[in-house]
Short mmCIF file of C-alpha atoms in Angstrom, two decimals:
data_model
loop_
_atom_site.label_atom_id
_atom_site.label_comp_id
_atom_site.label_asym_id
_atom_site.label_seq_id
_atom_site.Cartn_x
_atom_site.Cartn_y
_atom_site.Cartn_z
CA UNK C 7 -1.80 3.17 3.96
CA UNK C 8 -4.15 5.43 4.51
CA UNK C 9 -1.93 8.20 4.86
CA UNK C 10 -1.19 7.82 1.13
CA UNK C 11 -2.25 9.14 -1.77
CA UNK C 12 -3.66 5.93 -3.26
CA UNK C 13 -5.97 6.57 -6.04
CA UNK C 14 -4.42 4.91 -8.27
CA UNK C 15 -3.79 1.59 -6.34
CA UNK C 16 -6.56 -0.59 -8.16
CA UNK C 17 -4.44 -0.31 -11.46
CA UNK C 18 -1.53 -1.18 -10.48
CA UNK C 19 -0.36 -5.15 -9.08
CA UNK C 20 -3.66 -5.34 -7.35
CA UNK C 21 -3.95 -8.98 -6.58
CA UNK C 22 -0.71 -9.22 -5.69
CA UNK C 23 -0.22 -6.08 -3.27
CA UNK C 24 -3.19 -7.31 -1.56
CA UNK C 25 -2.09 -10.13 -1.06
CA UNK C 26 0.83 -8.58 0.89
CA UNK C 27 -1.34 -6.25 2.98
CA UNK C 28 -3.20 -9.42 3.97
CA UNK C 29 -0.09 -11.11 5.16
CA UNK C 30 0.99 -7.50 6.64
CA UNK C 31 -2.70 -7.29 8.79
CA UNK C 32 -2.48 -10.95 9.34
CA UNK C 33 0.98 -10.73 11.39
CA UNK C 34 0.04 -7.66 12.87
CA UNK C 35 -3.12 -9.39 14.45
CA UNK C 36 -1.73 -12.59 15.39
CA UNK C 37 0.97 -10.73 17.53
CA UNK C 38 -1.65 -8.93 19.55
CA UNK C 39 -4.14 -11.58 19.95
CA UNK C 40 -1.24 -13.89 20.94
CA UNK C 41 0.88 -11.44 23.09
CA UNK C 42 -0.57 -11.54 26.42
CA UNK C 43 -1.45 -15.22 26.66
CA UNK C 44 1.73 -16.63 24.51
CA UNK C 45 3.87 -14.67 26.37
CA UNK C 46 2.73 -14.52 29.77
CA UNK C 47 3.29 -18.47 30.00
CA UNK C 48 7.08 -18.14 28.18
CA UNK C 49 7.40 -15.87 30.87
CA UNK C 50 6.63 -18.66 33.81
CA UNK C 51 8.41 -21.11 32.00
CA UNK C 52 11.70 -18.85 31.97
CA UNK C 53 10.94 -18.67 35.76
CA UNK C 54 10.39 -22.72 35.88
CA UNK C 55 13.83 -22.75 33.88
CA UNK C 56 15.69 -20.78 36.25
CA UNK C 57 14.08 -22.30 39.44
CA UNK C 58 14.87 -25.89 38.46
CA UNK C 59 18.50 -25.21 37.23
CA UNK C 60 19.54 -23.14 40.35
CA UNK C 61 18.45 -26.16 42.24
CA UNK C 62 21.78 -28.00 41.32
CA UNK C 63 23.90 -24.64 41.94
CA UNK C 64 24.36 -21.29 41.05
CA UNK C 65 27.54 -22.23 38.52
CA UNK C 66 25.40 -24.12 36.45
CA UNK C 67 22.44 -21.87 35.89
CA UNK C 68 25.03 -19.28 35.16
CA UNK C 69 26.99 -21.08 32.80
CA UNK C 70 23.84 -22.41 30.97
CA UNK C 71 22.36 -18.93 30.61
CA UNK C 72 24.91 -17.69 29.65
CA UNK C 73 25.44 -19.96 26.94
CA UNK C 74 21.42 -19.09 25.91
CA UNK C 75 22.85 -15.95 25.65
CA UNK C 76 24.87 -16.74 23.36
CA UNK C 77 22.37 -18.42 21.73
CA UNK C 78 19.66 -16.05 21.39
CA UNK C 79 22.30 -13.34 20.31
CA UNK C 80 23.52 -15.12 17.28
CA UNK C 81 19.75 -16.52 17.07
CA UNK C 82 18.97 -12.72 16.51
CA UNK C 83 21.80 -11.71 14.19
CA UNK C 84 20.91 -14.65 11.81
CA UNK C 85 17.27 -13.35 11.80
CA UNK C 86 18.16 -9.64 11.44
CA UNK C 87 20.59 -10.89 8.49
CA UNK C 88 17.51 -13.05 6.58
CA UNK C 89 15.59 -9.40 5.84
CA UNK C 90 17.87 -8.76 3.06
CA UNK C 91 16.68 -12.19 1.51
CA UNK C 92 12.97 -11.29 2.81
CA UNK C 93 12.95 -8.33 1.12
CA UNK C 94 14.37 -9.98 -2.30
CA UNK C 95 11.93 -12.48 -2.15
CA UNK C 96 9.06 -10.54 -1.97
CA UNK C 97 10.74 -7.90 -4.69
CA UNK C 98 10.83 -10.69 -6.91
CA UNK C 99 7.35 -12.72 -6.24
CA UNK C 100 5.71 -9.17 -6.82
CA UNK C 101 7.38 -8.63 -9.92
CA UNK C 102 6.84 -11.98 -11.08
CA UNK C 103 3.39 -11.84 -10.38
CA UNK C 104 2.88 -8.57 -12.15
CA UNK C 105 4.47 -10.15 -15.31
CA UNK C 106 2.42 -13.17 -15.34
CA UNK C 107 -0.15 -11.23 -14.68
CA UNK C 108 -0.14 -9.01 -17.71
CA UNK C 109 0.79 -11.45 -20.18
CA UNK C 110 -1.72 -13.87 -18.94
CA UNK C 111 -3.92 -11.38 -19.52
CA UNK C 112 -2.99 -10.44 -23.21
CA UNK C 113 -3.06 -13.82 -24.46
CA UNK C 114 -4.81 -12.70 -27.78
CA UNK C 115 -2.36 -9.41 -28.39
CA UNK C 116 0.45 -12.64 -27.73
CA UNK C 117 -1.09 -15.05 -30.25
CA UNK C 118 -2.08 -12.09 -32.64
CA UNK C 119 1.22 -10.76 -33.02
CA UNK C 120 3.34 -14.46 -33.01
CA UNK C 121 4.59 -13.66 -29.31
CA UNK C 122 4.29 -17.08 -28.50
CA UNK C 123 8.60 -17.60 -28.32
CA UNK C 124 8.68 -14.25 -26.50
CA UNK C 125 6.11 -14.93 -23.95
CA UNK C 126 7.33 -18.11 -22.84
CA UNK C 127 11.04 -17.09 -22.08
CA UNK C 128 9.93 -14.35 -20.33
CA UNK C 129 7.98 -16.40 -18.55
CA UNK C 130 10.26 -18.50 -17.57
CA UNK C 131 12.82 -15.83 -16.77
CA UNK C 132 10.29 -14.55 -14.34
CA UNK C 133 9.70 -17.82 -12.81
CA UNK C 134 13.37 -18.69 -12.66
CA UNK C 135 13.94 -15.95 -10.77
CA UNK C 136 11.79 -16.01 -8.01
CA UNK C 137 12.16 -19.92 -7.78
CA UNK C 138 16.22 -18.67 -7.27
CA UNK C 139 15.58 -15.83 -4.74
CA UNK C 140 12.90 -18.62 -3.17
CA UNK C 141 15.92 -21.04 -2.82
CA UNK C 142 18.37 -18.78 -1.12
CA UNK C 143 16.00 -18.09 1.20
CA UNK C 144 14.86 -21.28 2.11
CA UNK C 145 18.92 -22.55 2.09
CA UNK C 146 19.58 -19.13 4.48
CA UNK C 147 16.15 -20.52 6.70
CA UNK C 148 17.40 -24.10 7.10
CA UNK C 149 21.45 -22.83 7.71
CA UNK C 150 20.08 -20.87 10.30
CA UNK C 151 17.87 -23.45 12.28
CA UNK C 152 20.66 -26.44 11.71
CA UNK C 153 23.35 -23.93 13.62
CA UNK C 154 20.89 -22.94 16.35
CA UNK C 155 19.78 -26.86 16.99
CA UNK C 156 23.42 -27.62 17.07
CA UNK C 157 23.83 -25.28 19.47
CA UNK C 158 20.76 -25.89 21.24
CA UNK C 159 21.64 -29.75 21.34
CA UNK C 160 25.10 -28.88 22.78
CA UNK C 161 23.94 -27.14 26.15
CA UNK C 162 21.36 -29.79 25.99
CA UNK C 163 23.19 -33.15 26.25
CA UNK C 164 26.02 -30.76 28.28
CA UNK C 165 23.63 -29.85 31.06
CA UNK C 166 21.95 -33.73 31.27
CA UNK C 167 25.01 -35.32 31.21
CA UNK C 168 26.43 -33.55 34.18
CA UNK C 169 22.71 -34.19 36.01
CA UNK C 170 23.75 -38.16 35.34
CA UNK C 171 26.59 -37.72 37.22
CA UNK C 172 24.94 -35.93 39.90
CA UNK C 173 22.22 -38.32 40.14
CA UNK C 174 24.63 -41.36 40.30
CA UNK C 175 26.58 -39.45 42.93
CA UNK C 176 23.79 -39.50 44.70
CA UNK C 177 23.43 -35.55 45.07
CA UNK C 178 20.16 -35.13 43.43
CA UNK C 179 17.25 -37.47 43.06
CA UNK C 180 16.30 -39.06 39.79
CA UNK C 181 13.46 -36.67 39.23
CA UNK C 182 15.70 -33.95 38.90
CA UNK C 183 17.23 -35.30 35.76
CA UNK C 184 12.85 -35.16 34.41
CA UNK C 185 12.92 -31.68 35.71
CA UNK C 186 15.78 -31.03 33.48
CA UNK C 187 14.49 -32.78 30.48
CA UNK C 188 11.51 -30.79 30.97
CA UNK C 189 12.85 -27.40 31.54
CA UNK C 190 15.07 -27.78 28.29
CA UNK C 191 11.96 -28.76 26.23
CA UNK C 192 9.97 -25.50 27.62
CA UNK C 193 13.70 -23.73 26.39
CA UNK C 194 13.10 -25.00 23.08
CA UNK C 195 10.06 -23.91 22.58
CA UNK C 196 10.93 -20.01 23.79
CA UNK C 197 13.86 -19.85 21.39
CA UNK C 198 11.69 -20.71 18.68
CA UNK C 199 8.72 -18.42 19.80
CA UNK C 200 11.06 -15.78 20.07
CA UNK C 201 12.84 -16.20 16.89
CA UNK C 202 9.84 -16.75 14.68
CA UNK C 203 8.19 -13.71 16.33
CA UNK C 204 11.29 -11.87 14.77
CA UNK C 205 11.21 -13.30 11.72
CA UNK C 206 7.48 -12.49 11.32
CA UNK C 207 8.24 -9.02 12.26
CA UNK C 208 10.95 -8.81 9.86
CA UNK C 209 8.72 -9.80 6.70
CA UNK C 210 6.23 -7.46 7.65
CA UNK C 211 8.67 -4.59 8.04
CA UNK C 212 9.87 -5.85 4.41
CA UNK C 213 6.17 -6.30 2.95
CA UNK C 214 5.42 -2.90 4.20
CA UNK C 215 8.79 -1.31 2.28
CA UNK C 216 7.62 -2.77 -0.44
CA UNK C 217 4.06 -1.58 -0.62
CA UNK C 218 5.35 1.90 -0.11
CA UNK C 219 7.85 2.07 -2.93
CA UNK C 220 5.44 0.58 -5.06
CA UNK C 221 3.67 4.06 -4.21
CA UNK C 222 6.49 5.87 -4.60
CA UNK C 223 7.24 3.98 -7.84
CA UNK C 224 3.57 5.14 -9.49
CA UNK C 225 4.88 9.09 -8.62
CA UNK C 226 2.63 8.76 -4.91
CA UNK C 227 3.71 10.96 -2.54
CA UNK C 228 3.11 10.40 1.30
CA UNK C 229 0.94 13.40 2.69
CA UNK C 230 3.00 15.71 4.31
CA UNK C 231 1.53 17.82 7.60
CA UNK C 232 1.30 20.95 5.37
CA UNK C 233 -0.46 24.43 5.94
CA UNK C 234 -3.90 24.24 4.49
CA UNK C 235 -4.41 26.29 1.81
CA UNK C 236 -5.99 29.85 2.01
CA UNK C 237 -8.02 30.63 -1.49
CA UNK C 238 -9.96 33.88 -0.36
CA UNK C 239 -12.49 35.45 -1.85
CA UNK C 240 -9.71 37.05 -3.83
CA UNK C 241 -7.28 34.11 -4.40
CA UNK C 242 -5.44 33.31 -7.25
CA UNK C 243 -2.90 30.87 -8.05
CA UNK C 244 0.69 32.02 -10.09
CA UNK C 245 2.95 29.38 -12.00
CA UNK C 246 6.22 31.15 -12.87
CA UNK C 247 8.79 29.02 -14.72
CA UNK C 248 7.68 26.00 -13.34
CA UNK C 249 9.66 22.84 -15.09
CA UNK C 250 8.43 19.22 -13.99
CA UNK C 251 11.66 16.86 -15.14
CA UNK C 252 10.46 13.29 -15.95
CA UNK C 253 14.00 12.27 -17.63
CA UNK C 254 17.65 14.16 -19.00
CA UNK C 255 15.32 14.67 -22.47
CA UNK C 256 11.64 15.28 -21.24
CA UNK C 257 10.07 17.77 -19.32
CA UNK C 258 6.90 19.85 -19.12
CA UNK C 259 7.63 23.69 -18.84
CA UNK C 260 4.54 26.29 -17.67
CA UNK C 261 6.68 29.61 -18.17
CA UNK C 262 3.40 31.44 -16.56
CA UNK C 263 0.41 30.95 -15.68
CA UNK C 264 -2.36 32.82 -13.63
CA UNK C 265 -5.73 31.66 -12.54
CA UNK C 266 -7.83 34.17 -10.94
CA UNK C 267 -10.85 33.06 -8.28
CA UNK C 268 -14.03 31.90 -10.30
CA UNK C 269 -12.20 31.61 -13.68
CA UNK C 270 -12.82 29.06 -16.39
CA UNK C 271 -9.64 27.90 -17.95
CA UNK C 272 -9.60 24.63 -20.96
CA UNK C 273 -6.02 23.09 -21.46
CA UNK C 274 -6.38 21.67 -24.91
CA UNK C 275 -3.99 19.39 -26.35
CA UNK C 276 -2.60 15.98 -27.53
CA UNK C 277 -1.96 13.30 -25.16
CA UNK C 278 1.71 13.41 -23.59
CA UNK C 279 1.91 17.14 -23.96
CA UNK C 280 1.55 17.69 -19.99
CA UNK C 281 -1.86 18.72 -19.62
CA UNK C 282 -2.51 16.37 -16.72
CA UNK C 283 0.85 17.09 -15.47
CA UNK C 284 -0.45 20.88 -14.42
CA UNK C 285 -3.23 19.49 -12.38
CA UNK C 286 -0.61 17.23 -10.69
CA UNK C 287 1.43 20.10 -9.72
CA UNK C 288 -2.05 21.37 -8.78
CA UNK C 289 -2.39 18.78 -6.27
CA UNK C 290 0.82 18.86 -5.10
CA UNK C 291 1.15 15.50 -6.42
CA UNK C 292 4.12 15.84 -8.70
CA UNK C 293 7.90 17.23 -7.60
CA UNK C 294 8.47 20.53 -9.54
CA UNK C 295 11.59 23.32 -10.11
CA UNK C 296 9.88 26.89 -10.04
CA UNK C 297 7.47 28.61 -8.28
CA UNK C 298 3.54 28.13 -7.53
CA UNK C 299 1.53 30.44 -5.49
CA UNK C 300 -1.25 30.08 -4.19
CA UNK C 301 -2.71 33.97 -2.94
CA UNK C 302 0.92 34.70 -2.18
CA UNK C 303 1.87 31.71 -0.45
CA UNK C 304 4.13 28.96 -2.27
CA UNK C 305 2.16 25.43 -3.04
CA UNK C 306 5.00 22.73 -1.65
CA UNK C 307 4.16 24.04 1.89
CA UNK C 308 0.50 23.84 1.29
CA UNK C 309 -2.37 21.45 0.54
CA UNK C 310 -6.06 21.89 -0.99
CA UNK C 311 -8.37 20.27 1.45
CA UNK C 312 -10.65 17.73 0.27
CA UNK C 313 -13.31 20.53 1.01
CA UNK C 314 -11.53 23.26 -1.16
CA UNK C 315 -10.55 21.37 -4.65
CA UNK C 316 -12.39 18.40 -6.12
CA UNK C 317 -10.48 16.04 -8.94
CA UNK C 318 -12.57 14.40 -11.38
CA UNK C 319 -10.37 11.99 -13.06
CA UNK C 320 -11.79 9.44 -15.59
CA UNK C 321 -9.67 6.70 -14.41
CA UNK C 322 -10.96 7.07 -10.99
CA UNK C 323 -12.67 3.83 -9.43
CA UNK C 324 -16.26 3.34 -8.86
CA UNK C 325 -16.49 0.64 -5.98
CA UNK C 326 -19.22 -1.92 -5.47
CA UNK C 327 -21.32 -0.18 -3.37
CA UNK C 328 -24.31 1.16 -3.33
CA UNK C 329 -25.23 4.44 -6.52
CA UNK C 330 -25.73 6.42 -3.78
CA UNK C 331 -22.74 5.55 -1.42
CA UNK C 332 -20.40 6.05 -4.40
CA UNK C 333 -21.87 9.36 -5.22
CA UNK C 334 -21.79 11.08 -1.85
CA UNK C 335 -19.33 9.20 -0.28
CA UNK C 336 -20.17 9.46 3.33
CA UNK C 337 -21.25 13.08 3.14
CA UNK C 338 -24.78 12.00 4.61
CA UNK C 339 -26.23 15.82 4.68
CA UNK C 340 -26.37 15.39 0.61
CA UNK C 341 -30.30 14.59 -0.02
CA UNK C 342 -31.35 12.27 -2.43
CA UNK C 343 -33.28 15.03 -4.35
CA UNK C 344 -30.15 17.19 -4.80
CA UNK C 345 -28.40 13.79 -6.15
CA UNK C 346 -30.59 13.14 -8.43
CA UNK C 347 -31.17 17.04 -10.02
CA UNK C 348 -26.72 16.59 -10.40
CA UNK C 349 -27.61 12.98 -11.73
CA UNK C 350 -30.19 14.68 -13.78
CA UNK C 351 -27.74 17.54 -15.02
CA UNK C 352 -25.20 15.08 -16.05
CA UNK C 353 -27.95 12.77 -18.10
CA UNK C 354 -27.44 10.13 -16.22
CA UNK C 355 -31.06 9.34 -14.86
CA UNK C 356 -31.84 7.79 -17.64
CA UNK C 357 -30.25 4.52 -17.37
CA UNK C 358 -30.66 4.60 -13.21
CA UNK C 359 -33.86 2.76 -11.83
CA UNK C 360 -32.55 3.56 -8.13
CA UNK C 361 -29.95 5.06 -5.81
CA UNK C 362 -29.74 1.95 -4.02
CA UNK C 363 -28.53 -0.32 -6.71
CA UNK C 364 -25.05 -1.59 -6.51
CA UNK C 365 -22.49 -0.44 -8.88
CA UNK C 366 -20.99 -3.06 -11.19
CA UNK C 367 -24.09 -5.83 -9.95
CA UNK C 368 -25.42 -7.98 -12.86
CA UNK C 369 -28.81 -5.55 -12.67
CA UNK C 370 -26.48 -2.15 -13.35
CA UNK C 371 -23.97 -2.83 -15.55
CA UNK C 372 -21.98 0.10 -17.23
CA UNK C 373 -20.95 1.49 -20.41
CA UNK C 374 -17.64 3.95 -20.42
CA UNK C 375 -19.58 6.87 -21.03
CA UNK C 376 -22.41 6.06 -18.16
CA UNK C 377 -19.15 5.51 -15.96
CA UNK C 378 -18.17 8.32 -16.56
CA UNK C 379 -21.06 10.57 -16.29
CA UNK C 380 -21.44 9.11 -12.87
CA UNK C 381 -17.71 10.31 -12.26
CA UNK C 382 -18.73 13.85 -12.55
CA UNK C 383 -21.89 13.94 -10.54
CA UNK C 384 -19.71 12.40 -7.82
CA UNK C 385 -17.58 15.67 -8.51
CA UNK C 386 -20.20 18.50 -8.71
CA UNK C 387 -21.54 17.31 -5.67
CA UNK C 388 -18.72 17.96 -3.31
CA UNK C 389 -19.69 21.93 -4.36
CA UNK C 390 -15.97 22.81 -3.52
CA UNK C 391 -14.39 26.51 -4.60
CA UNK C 392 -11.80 24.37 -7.55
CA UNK C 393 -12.94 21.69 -9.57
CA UNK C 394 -10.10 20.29 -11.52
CA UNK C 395 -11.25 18.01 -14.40
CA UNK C 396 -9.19 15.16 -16.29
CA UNK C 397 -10.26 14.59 -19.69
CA UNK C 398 -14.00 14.56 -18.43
CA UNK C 399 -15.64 13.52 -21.13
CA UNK C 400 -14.29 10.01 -21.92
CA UNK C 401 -16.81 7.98 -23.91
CA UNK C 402 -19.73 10.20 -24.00
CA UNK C 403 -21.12 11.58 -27.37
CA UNK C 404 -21.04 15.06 -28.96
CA UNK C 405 -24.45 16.18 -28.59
CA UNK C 406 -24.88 14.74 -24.21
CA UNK C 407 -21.88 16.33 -23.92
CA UNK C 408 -22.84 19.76 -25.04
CA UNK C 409 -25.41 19.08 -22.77
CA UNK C 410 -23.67 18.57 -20.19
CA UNK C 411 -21.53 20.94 -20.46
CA UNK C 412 -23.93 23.42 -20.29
CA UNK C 413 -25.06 22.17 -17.03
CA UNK C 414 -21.35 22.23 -15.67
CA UNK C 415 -20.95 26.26 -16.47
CA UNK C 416 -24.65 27.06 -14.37
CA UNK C 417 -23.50 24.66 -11.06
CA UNK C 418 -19.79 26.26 -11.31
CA UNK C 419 -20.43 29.54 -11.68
CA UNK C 420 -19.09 30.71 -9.06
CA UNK C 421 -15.99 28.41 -8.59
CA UNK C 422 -12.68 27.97 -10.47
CA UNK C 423 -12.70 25.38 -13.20
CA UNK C 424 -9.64 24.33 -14.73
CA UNK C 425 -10.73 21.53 -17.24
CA UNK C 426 -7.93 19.19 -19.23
CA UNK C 427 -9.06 17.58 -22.59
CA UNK C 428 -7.87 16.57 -26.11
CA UNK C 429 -10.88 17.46 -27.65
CA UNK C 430 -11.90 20.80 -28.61
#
C-alpha cells in the first residue's frame, strides 16, 4: 500500500476499505504467528497417521492415502473455485457500503428534494444485492464442506470397518481400532486446517485486488522504478501536443508549453477546464498522448523526487497529530523558529497558541481557510526547486491573501512555481 500513490485515500470508501486492510493485516498475522506451532504439530500428527495405519499393512495405508489424496485435491479445487464468489462478495459489500454510506449521509439533500421513494429502492437494491452475492457464497461454502465430509466419512467408516474385522479375527488388538479412531480425528482436523488456511489466503488475495483497483479506479497509479528526474541549474520542462483523453468527447489538450528553471507561471480558469489536469501530468500521475520533457529527457520514464517538487493541494489531509508533526513531517532538521517565521508568512500564528497542539483536538479546531493556510506552510517548508500549487487559496480572504502572496514570491524566488486557481 505503501507503494501507492494514496493521497487521496481518506475521500474515498474510507470506513469500508479499512475495514478490508484490517481483515487483509489480520490474516496475514495470524498465519505467521500460527505457522510454526500449528503446523509443526499437523506435521507429527501426519507422522502418527502414517505410523498407526502402516501397522495393519502397507495396502491399507496406501489405499487410504491415496484416497486423502483425492481428497485434499478436490478439497483444493473447490477452494481455488470459491475466489470468484470471494471476490464478488467483497465487490458488492464495498459498493454497498459506499452507497449507504453516502446517502446516509445526505439525509437532508434526500428529504429536501422529496428523495425519500428514490432513496429507499436504492437502498434496497444495494442491500439485495449483497444479501444475493452473500447467499451464493454461503450455498458454494456449505456444498463444499457437505462433499468433503461425505467423503471424509467414507474412508472413515471404510478404514474402521475393516479394523472390526481384523480385531475379531484376532489379528490386531482392540486398541488398535482407538488408534484408528484417533488417527482419523487428528485427519480431520488437518483437512480442515489446511483448507481454511486456503480459503483465508484466497480472501486476502481477493481483498487485496480489490483495494488496488479501487486505486486504480480514483486514476492512482502504482509507482513505477523510474529514473529520477534531472532539473539542472538550467532545466526546463516542454509539453508539445500533449492530449489527456478522459472519454470519446472530453479531453484536455496543452498544444505547448515551456517552463523555464525559476519561472512563475498562474493557470487561470473555470473549474473543469484542465487546470489541475497539467499538474497531474506534472506528477506523472495521469496517462497522456504527446510529449513532456523534462531538460531533454521524456517525463513517463521519470519521477520528481519528493525532494525536487512539492504539491500543495487543498484537498490534502491534515492528520491528528501533533501542529508540528503535520508541518514537517518527519524532517526533524526543520527548527521550530524557521516553522514558525513560514507559519508567520502564511498568517497563520495568529490563531496557533503552540506547535504541540493536536490538529483537529477540541482545543484547535479549524476553519477552511486556517486549514488551508496550514497546507501551504507544510509546502514552503519542504524548500524544494518546483512547488506546484492547487487552487491554494481555498477559503481565505482577499486582503490575507495578498498577503500572503507576497510572502510566497520572496521564499520562492529562486524556484519554479506553477500555481492553478480560478480566481484572478
Amino acid at each position: 500500500m505503501l507503494d501507492l500513490n494514496n493521497r487521496n485515500f481518506i475521500n474515498f470508501s474510507k470506513e469500508k476499505l479499512l475495514e478490508i486492510y484490517s481483515n487483509l493485516e489480520s490474516h496475514v498475522k495470524g498465519f505467521f504467528e500460527e505457522w510454526f506451532w500449528g503446523t509443526s504439530r499437523k506435521l507429527f500428527e501426519v507422522a502418527m497417521v502414517v505410523f498407526v495405519l502402516g501397522g495393519q499393512g502397507l495396502w491399507v495405508l496406501g489405499t487410504v492415502v491415496g484416497l486423502f489424496g483425492i481428497f485434499l485435491v478436490q478439497s483444493f479445487y473447490l477452494s481455488g473455485r470459491i475466489s470468484v464468489i470471494a471476490k464478488r462478495l467483497t465487490e458488492v459489500s464495498l459498493g454497498t457500503g459506499t452507497t449507504i454510506a453516502s446517502l446516509v449521509l445526505n439525509l437532508n439533500i434526500v428529504q429536501r428534494l422529496g428523495l425519500k421513494g428514490f432513496f429507499e429502492r436504492k437502498f434496497k437494491e444495494s442491500v439485495g444485492e449483497h444479501w444475493r452475492v452473500f447467499e451464493e457464497f454461503r450455498e458454494y461454502h456449505s456444498f463444499r464442506w457437505l462433499l468433503q465430509l461425505n467423503i471424509f466419512n467414507l474412508i472413515y467408516i471404510s478404514t474402521i470397518s475393516y479394523t472390526l474385522i481384523q480385531v475379531r479375527r484376532g489379528e490386531v488388538p482392540i486398541g488398535q481400532l482407538v488408534l484408528v479412531k484417533s488417527t482419523f480425528d487428528s485427519i480431520l482436523g488437518i483437512v480442515i486446517y489446511l483448507t481454511e488456511k486456503r480459503v483465508a489466503w484466497i480472501q486476502q488475495r481477493e481483498d487485496f485486488a480489490i483495494l488496488r483497483k479501487e486505486f486504480k479506479n480514483l486514476g492512482w497509479r502504482e509507482r513505477e522504478s523510474k529514473e529520477p528526474a534531472e532539473w539542472g541549474k538550467e532545466g526546463s520542462i516542454n509539453f508539445s501536443d500533449v492530449v489527456v483523453q478522459f472519454s470519446e468527447s472530453v479531453q484536455i489538450r496543452v498544444p505547448t508549453l515551456k517552463i523555464q528553471r525559476g519561472d512563475k507561471i498562474g493557470i487561470i480558469g473555470e473549474s473543469g477546464m484542465g487546470k489541475t489536469t497539467i499538474l497531474n501530468v506534472l506528477l506523472n500521475s495521469v496517462d497522456y498522448s504527446g510529449s513532456v520533457q523534462v531538460s531533454g529527457k521524456e517525463l513517463k520514464g521519470l519521477s520528481f523526487s519528493p525532494k525536487q517538487c512539492t504539491h500543495i493541494n487543498s484537498s490534502d489531509p491534515l492528520y491528528k497529530i501533533s501542529l508540528r508533526e503535520n508541518l514537517v513531517l518527519g524532517a526533524s532538521h526543520i527548527s521550530d523558529e524557521k516553522v514558525k517565521r513560514v507559519l508567520e508568512g502564511v498568517r497563520a500564528m495568529s490563531f496557533i497558541s503552540s506547535l504541540d497542539v493536536v490538529v483537529g483536538s477540541s482545543e484547535f479546531n479549524l476553519s477552511t481557510g486556517q486549514e488551508q493556510r496550514i497546507r501551504l506552510a507544510r509546502g514552503l517548508l519542504q524548500e524544494t526547486d518546483i512547488v506546484l500549487m492547487d487552487e491554494p487559496f481555498n477559503g481565505i480572504d482577499g486582503e490575507t491573501k495578498v498577503e500572503i502572496m507576497d510572502f510566497i514570491k520572496r521564499v520562492t524566488k529562486d524556484k519554479t512555481v506553477i500555481l492553478v486557481t480560478h480566481n484572478k
